[in-house]
């Protein structure tokens, strides 16, 4: 019963926090505000002591404001990224809480190579410039392969490719302290590996930009 009451308080507080604000927000900003309001409301509602509804409302308002500000910052950064990179083969996805920059391996690397192509270094330089302009974030670089070949080798290759992309960002002034590199090998496909088109989609490097909260 207590859990149900807390949930109802949280929903009500979140509604209060967002009422009258969404008309001035973009869709990604609204997502950030809603997420922040839910988190803030939950923290406020579960703090010890009386007045949980008031605490939930205050927490939701504060959380919504923080989440909305993060969403607005991501909207701006995503727009600047599209301008700075200017490559239609690079996709930029704004989830409302993070940016995901996806670079196909076929434009980054030759087959079985972890050396970044000269043609793509300009795109990574644009990304690095954007990261320097928006320093309040952490960056996760994740390498992926298709399922052709030995899984262990694919895992190693994906790690080396993620590290190679990171090295280009470092050379362009991005602080190494902000960056983590990960290799997933063939474990996280986004398309079927039964077709050449699907395998090409799975061969990729994702750069995930997460705002510091």
CSV table of C-alpha atoms in Angstrom, one decimal:
chain,number,residue,atom,x,y,z
A,1,UNK,CA,0.0,0.0,0.0
A,2,UNK,CA,2.8,2.4,0.8
A,3,UNK,CA,4.5,1.6,-2.5
A,4,UNK,CA,1.2,2.4,-4.3
A,5,UNK,CA,0.8,5.6,-2.4
A,6,UNK,CA,4.3,6.7,-3.3
A,7,UNK,CA,3.7,5.9,-6.9
A,8,UNK,CA,0.6,8.0,-7.0
A,9,UNK,CA,2.3,10.9,-5.3
A,10,UNK,CA,5.1,10.6,-7.9
A,11,UNK,CA,2.7,10.7,-10.8
A,12,UNK,CA,0.9,13.6,-9.4
A,13,UNK,CA,4.0,15.6,-8.6
A,14,UNK,CA,5.5,14.9,-12.1
A,15,UNK,CA,2.3,16.2,-13.7
A,16,UNK,CA,2.5,19.4,-11.5
A,17,UNK,CA,6.1,19.9,-12.5
A,18,UNK,CA,5.5,19.6,-16.2
A,19,UNK,CA,2.1,21.4,-16.5
A,20,UNK,CA,2.4,24.6,-18.5
A,21,UNK,CA,6.0,24.0,-19.5
A,22,UNK,CA,5.8,21.5,-22.4
A,23,UNK,CA,4.5,24.0,-24.9
A,24,UNK,CA,7.9,25.8,-24.9
A,25,UNK,CA,10.0,22.6,-25.0
A,26,UNK,CA,11.1,20.5,-28.0
A,27,UNK,CA,10.4,16.8,-27.9
A,28,UNK,CA,13.9,15.8,-26.7
A,29,UNK,CA,13.8,18.6,-24.0
A,30,UNK,CA,10.4,17.3,-22.9
A,31,UNK,CA,11.9,13.8,-22.5
A,32,UNK,CA,14.7,15.1,-20.4
A,33,UNK,CA,12.4,17.1,-18.3
A,34,UNK,CA,10.0,14.2,-17.7
A,35,UNK,CA,12.9,11.9,-16.7
A,36,UNK,CA,14.3,14.5,-14.4
A,37,UNK,CA,10.9,15.1,-12.8
A,38,UNK,CA,10.3,11.4,-12.2
A,39,UNK,CA,13.7,11.0,-10.6
A,40,UNK,CA,13.4,14.1,-8.5
A,41,UNK,CA,9.8,13.3,-7.5
A,42,UNK,CA,10.8,9.8,-6.4
A,43,UNK,CA,13.7,11.1,-4.3
A,44,UNK,CA,11.5,13.7,-2.7
A,45,UNK,CA,8.6,11.3,-2.0
A,46,UNK,CA,10.8,8.6,-0.4
A,47,UNK,CA,12.8,10.9,1.9
A,48,UNK,CA,12.1,10.3,5.6
A,49,UNK,CA,9.7,12.5,7.5
A,50,UNK,CA,6.3,13.9,6.9
A,51,UNK,CA,4.9,15.9,3.9
A,52,UNK,CA,5.8,13.4,1.2
A,53,UNK,CA,3.5,15.0,-1.4
A,54,UNK,CA,5.1,18.4,-0.9
A,55,UNK,CA,8.6,16.8,-1.0
A,56,UNK,CA,7.6,14.9,-4.2
A,57,UNK,CA,6.4,18.1,-5.8
A,58,UNK,CA,9.5,20.1,-4.9
A,59,UNK,CA,11.7,17.2,-6.1
A,60,UNK,CA,9.8,16.9,-9.3
A,61,UNK,CA,10.1,20.6,-10.1
A,62,UNK,CA,13.8,20.6,-9.4
A,63,UNK,CA,14.4,17.4,-11.3
A,64,UNK,CA,12.2,18.6,-14.2
A,65,UNK,CA,14.2,21.8,-14.4
A,66,UNK,CA,17.5,20.0,-14.5
A,67,UNK,CA,16.3,17.4,-17.0
A,68,UNK,CA,14.8,20.1,-19.2
A,69,UNK,CA,18.1,22.1,-19.1
A,70,UNK,CA,20.0,18.9,-20.1
A,71,UNK,CA,17.5,18.2,-22.9
A,72,UNK,CA,18.0,21.8,-24.3
A,73,UNK,CA,21.8,21.4,-24.2
A,74,UNK,CA,21.6,18.1,-26.0
A,75,UNK,CA,19.3,19.7,-28.7
A,76,UNK,CA,21.9,22.4,-29.3
A,77,UNK,CA,24.8,20.0,-29.3
A,78,UNK,CA,23.1,17.6,-31.7
A,79,UNK,CA,22.5,20.5,-34.1
A,80,UNK,CA,26.1,21.7,-33.8
A,81,UNK,CA,27.3,18.1,-34.4
A,82,UNK,CA,25.4,17.8,-37.6
A,83,UNK,CA,27.0,21.0,-38.8
A,84,UNK,CA,30.5,20.1,-37.6
A,85,UNK,CA,30.5,16.6,-39.1
A,86,UNK,CA,28.5,17.2,-42.3
A,87,UNK,CA,28.6,13.5,-43.4
A,88,UNK,CA,25.3,11.9,-44.3
A,89,UNK,CA,26.7,8.5,-43.6
A,90,UNK,CA,27.2,9.4,-39.9
A,91,UNK,CA,24.0,9.3,-37.9
A,92,UNK,CA,23.4,11.4,-34.8
A,93,UNK,CA,20.6,10.2,-32.5
A,94,UNK,CA,19.4,12.3,-29.6
A,95,UNK,CA,17.6,10.1,-27.1
A,96,UNK,CA,16.8,13.0,-24.7
A,97,UNK,CA,19.3,11.8,-22.2
A,98,UNK,CA,22.4,11.2,-24.4
A,99,UNK,CA,23.7,11.6,-27.9
A,100,UNK,CA,24.7,8.5,-30.0
A,101,UNK,CA,27.0,9.2,-32.9
A,102,UNK,CA,27.2,6.1,-35.2
A,103,UNK,CA,30.0,5.8,-37.7
A,104,UNK,CA,29.9,2.8,-40.1
A,105,UNK,CA,33.2,0.8,-40.0
A,106,UNK,CA,33.2,0.8,-43.8
A,107,UNK,CA,33.9,4.5,-43.9
A,108,UNK,CA,36.3,4.3,-40.9
A,109,UNK,CA,38.5,1.3,-41.6
A,110,UNK,CA,39.7,-0.9,-44.4
A,111,UNK,CA,38.7,-4.6,-44.0
A,112,UNK,CA,40.4,-6.2,-41.0
A,113,UNK,CA,42.1,-3.0,-40.2
A,114,UNK,CA,42.1,-0.7,-37.1
A,115,UNK,CA,43.8,2.2,-38.8
A,116,UNK,CA,41.3,5.2,-39.2
A,117,UNK,CA,41.0,6.2,-42.8
A,118,UNK,CA,42.2,9.6,-43.8
A,119,UNK,CA,38.8,10.4,-45.3
A,120,UNK,CA,37.1,10.1,-41.9
A,121,UNK,CA,39.7,11.9,-39.8
A,122,UNK,CA,38.0,15.2,-40.8
A,123,UNK,CA,34.7,14.0,-39.4
A,124,UNK,CA,36.3,12.9,-36.2
A,125,UNK,CA,38.1,16.3,-36.0
A,126,UNK,CA,34.7,17.9,-36.2
A,127,UNK,CA,33.4,15.6,-33.5
A,128,UNK,CA,36.4,16.5,-31.3
A,129,UNK,CA,35.7,20.2,-31.8
A,130,UNK,CA,32.1,19.7,-30.7
A,131,UNK,CA,33.3,17.8,-27.6
A,132,UNK,CA,35.6,20.6,-26.7
A,133,UNK,CA,32.8,23.1,-27.1
A,134,UNK,CA,30.6,21.0,-24.8
A,135,UNK,CA,33.0,19.8,-22.2
A,136,UNK,CA,30.5,18.8,-19.5
A,137,UNK,CA,30.0,15.2,-20.6
A,138,UNK,CA,31.6,11.8,-20.6
A,139,UNK,CA,32.2,9.9,-23.8
A,140,UNK,CA,31.9,6.1,-24.4
A,141,UNK,CA,33.4,4.8,-27.7
A,142,UNK,CA,32.0,1.3,-28.5
A,143,UNK,CA,33.3,-0.9,-31.4
A,144,UNK,CA,31.1,-3.5,-33.0
A,145,UNK,CA,31.6,-6.1,-35.8
A,146,UNK,CA,29.5,-8.5,-37.8
A,147,UNK,CA,29.6,-12.2,-37.1
A,148,UNK,CA,32.0,-13.2,-39.9
A,149,UNK,CA,35.1,-14.9,-38.5
A,150,UNK,CA,36.3,-16.0,-35.1
A,151,UNK,CA,34.3,-14.3,-32.2
A,152,UNK,CA,37.4,-13.8,-30.2
A,153,UNK,CA,39.2,-12.1,-33.0
A,154,UNK,CA,36.2,-9.9,-33.7
A,155,UNK,CA,36.1,-8.9,-30.1
A,156,UNK,CA,39.8,-7.9,-30.2
A,157,UNK,CA,39.3,-6.0,-33.5
A,158,UNK,CA,36.3,-4.1,-32.1
A,159,UNK,CA,38.4,-3.0,-29.1
A,160,UNK,CA,41.3,-1.9,-31.3
A,161,UNK,CA,39.0,0.1,-33.5
A,162,UNK,CA,37.3,1.8,-30.6
A,163,UNK,CA,40.8,2.7,-29.2
A,164,UNK,CA,41.8,4.0,-32.7
A,165,UNK,CA,38.9,6.4,-32.8
A,166,UNK,CA,39.6,7.6,-29.3
A,167,UNK,CA,43.3,8.2,-30.3
A,168,UNK,CA,42.1,10.6,-33.1
A,169,UNK,CA,39.9,12.5,-30.6
A,170,UNK,CA,42.8,12.8,-28.2
A,171,UNK,CA,45.0,14.1,-31.0
A,172,UNK,CA,42.4,16.7,-31.6
A,173,UNK,CA,42.3,18.0,-28.0
A,174,UNK,CA,39.7,15.8,-26.3
A,175,UNK,CA,40.8,15.0,-22.7
A,176,UNK,CA,41.5,11.3,-22.2
A,177,UNK,CA,39.9,11.5,-18.8
A,178,UNK,CA,36.5,11.9,-20.4
A,179,UNK,CA,36.7,8.9,-22.6
A,180,UNK,CA,36.1,5.2,-22.1
A,181,UNK,CA,36.6,2.6,-25.0
A,182,UNK,CA,34.8,-0.7,-25.2
A,183,UNK,CA,34.7,-3.5,-27.7
A,184,UNK,CA,31.6,-5.5,-28.1
A,185,UNK,CA,32.6,-7.7,-31.0
A,186,UNK,CA,29.6,-9.3,-32.6
A,187,UNK,CA,27.5,-9.4,-29.5
A,188,UNK,CA,25.2,-6.4,-30.1
A,189,UNK,CA,24.0,-6.5,-33.7
A,190,UNK,CA,21.4,-3.9,-34.8
A,191,UNK,CA,20.5,-5.8,-38.0
A,192,UNK,CA,20.5,-9.4,-39.4
A,193,UNK,CA,23.9,-10.9,-40.1
A,194,UNK,CA,22.3,-13.1,-42.8
A,195,UNK,CA,22.6,-10.3,-45.5
A,196,UNK,CA,25.5,-8.2,-46.6
A,197,UNK,CA,23.4,-5.1,-45.9
A,198,UNK,CA,22.7,-6.2,-42.3
A,199,UNK,CA,26.3,-7.1,-41.7
A,200,UNK,CA,27.4,-3.6,-43.0
A,201,UNK,CA,25.1,-2.0,-40.4
A,202,UNK,CA,26.5,-4.1,-37.6
A,203,UNK,CA,30.1,-3.1,-38.4
A,204,UNK,CA,30.1,0.3,-36.7
A,205,UNK,CA,31.6,2.4,-33.9
A,206,UNK,CA,29.2,4.2,-31.6
A,207,UNK,CA,30.2,7.3,-29.7
A,208,UNK,CA,27.8,7.8,-26.8
A,209,UNK,CA,27.9,11.3,-25.3
A,210,UNK,CA,26.4,11.5,-21.8
A,211,UNK,CA,26.0,14.8,-20.0
A,212,UNK,CA,27.4,15.0,-16.5
A,213,UNK,CA,24.5,15.5,-14.1
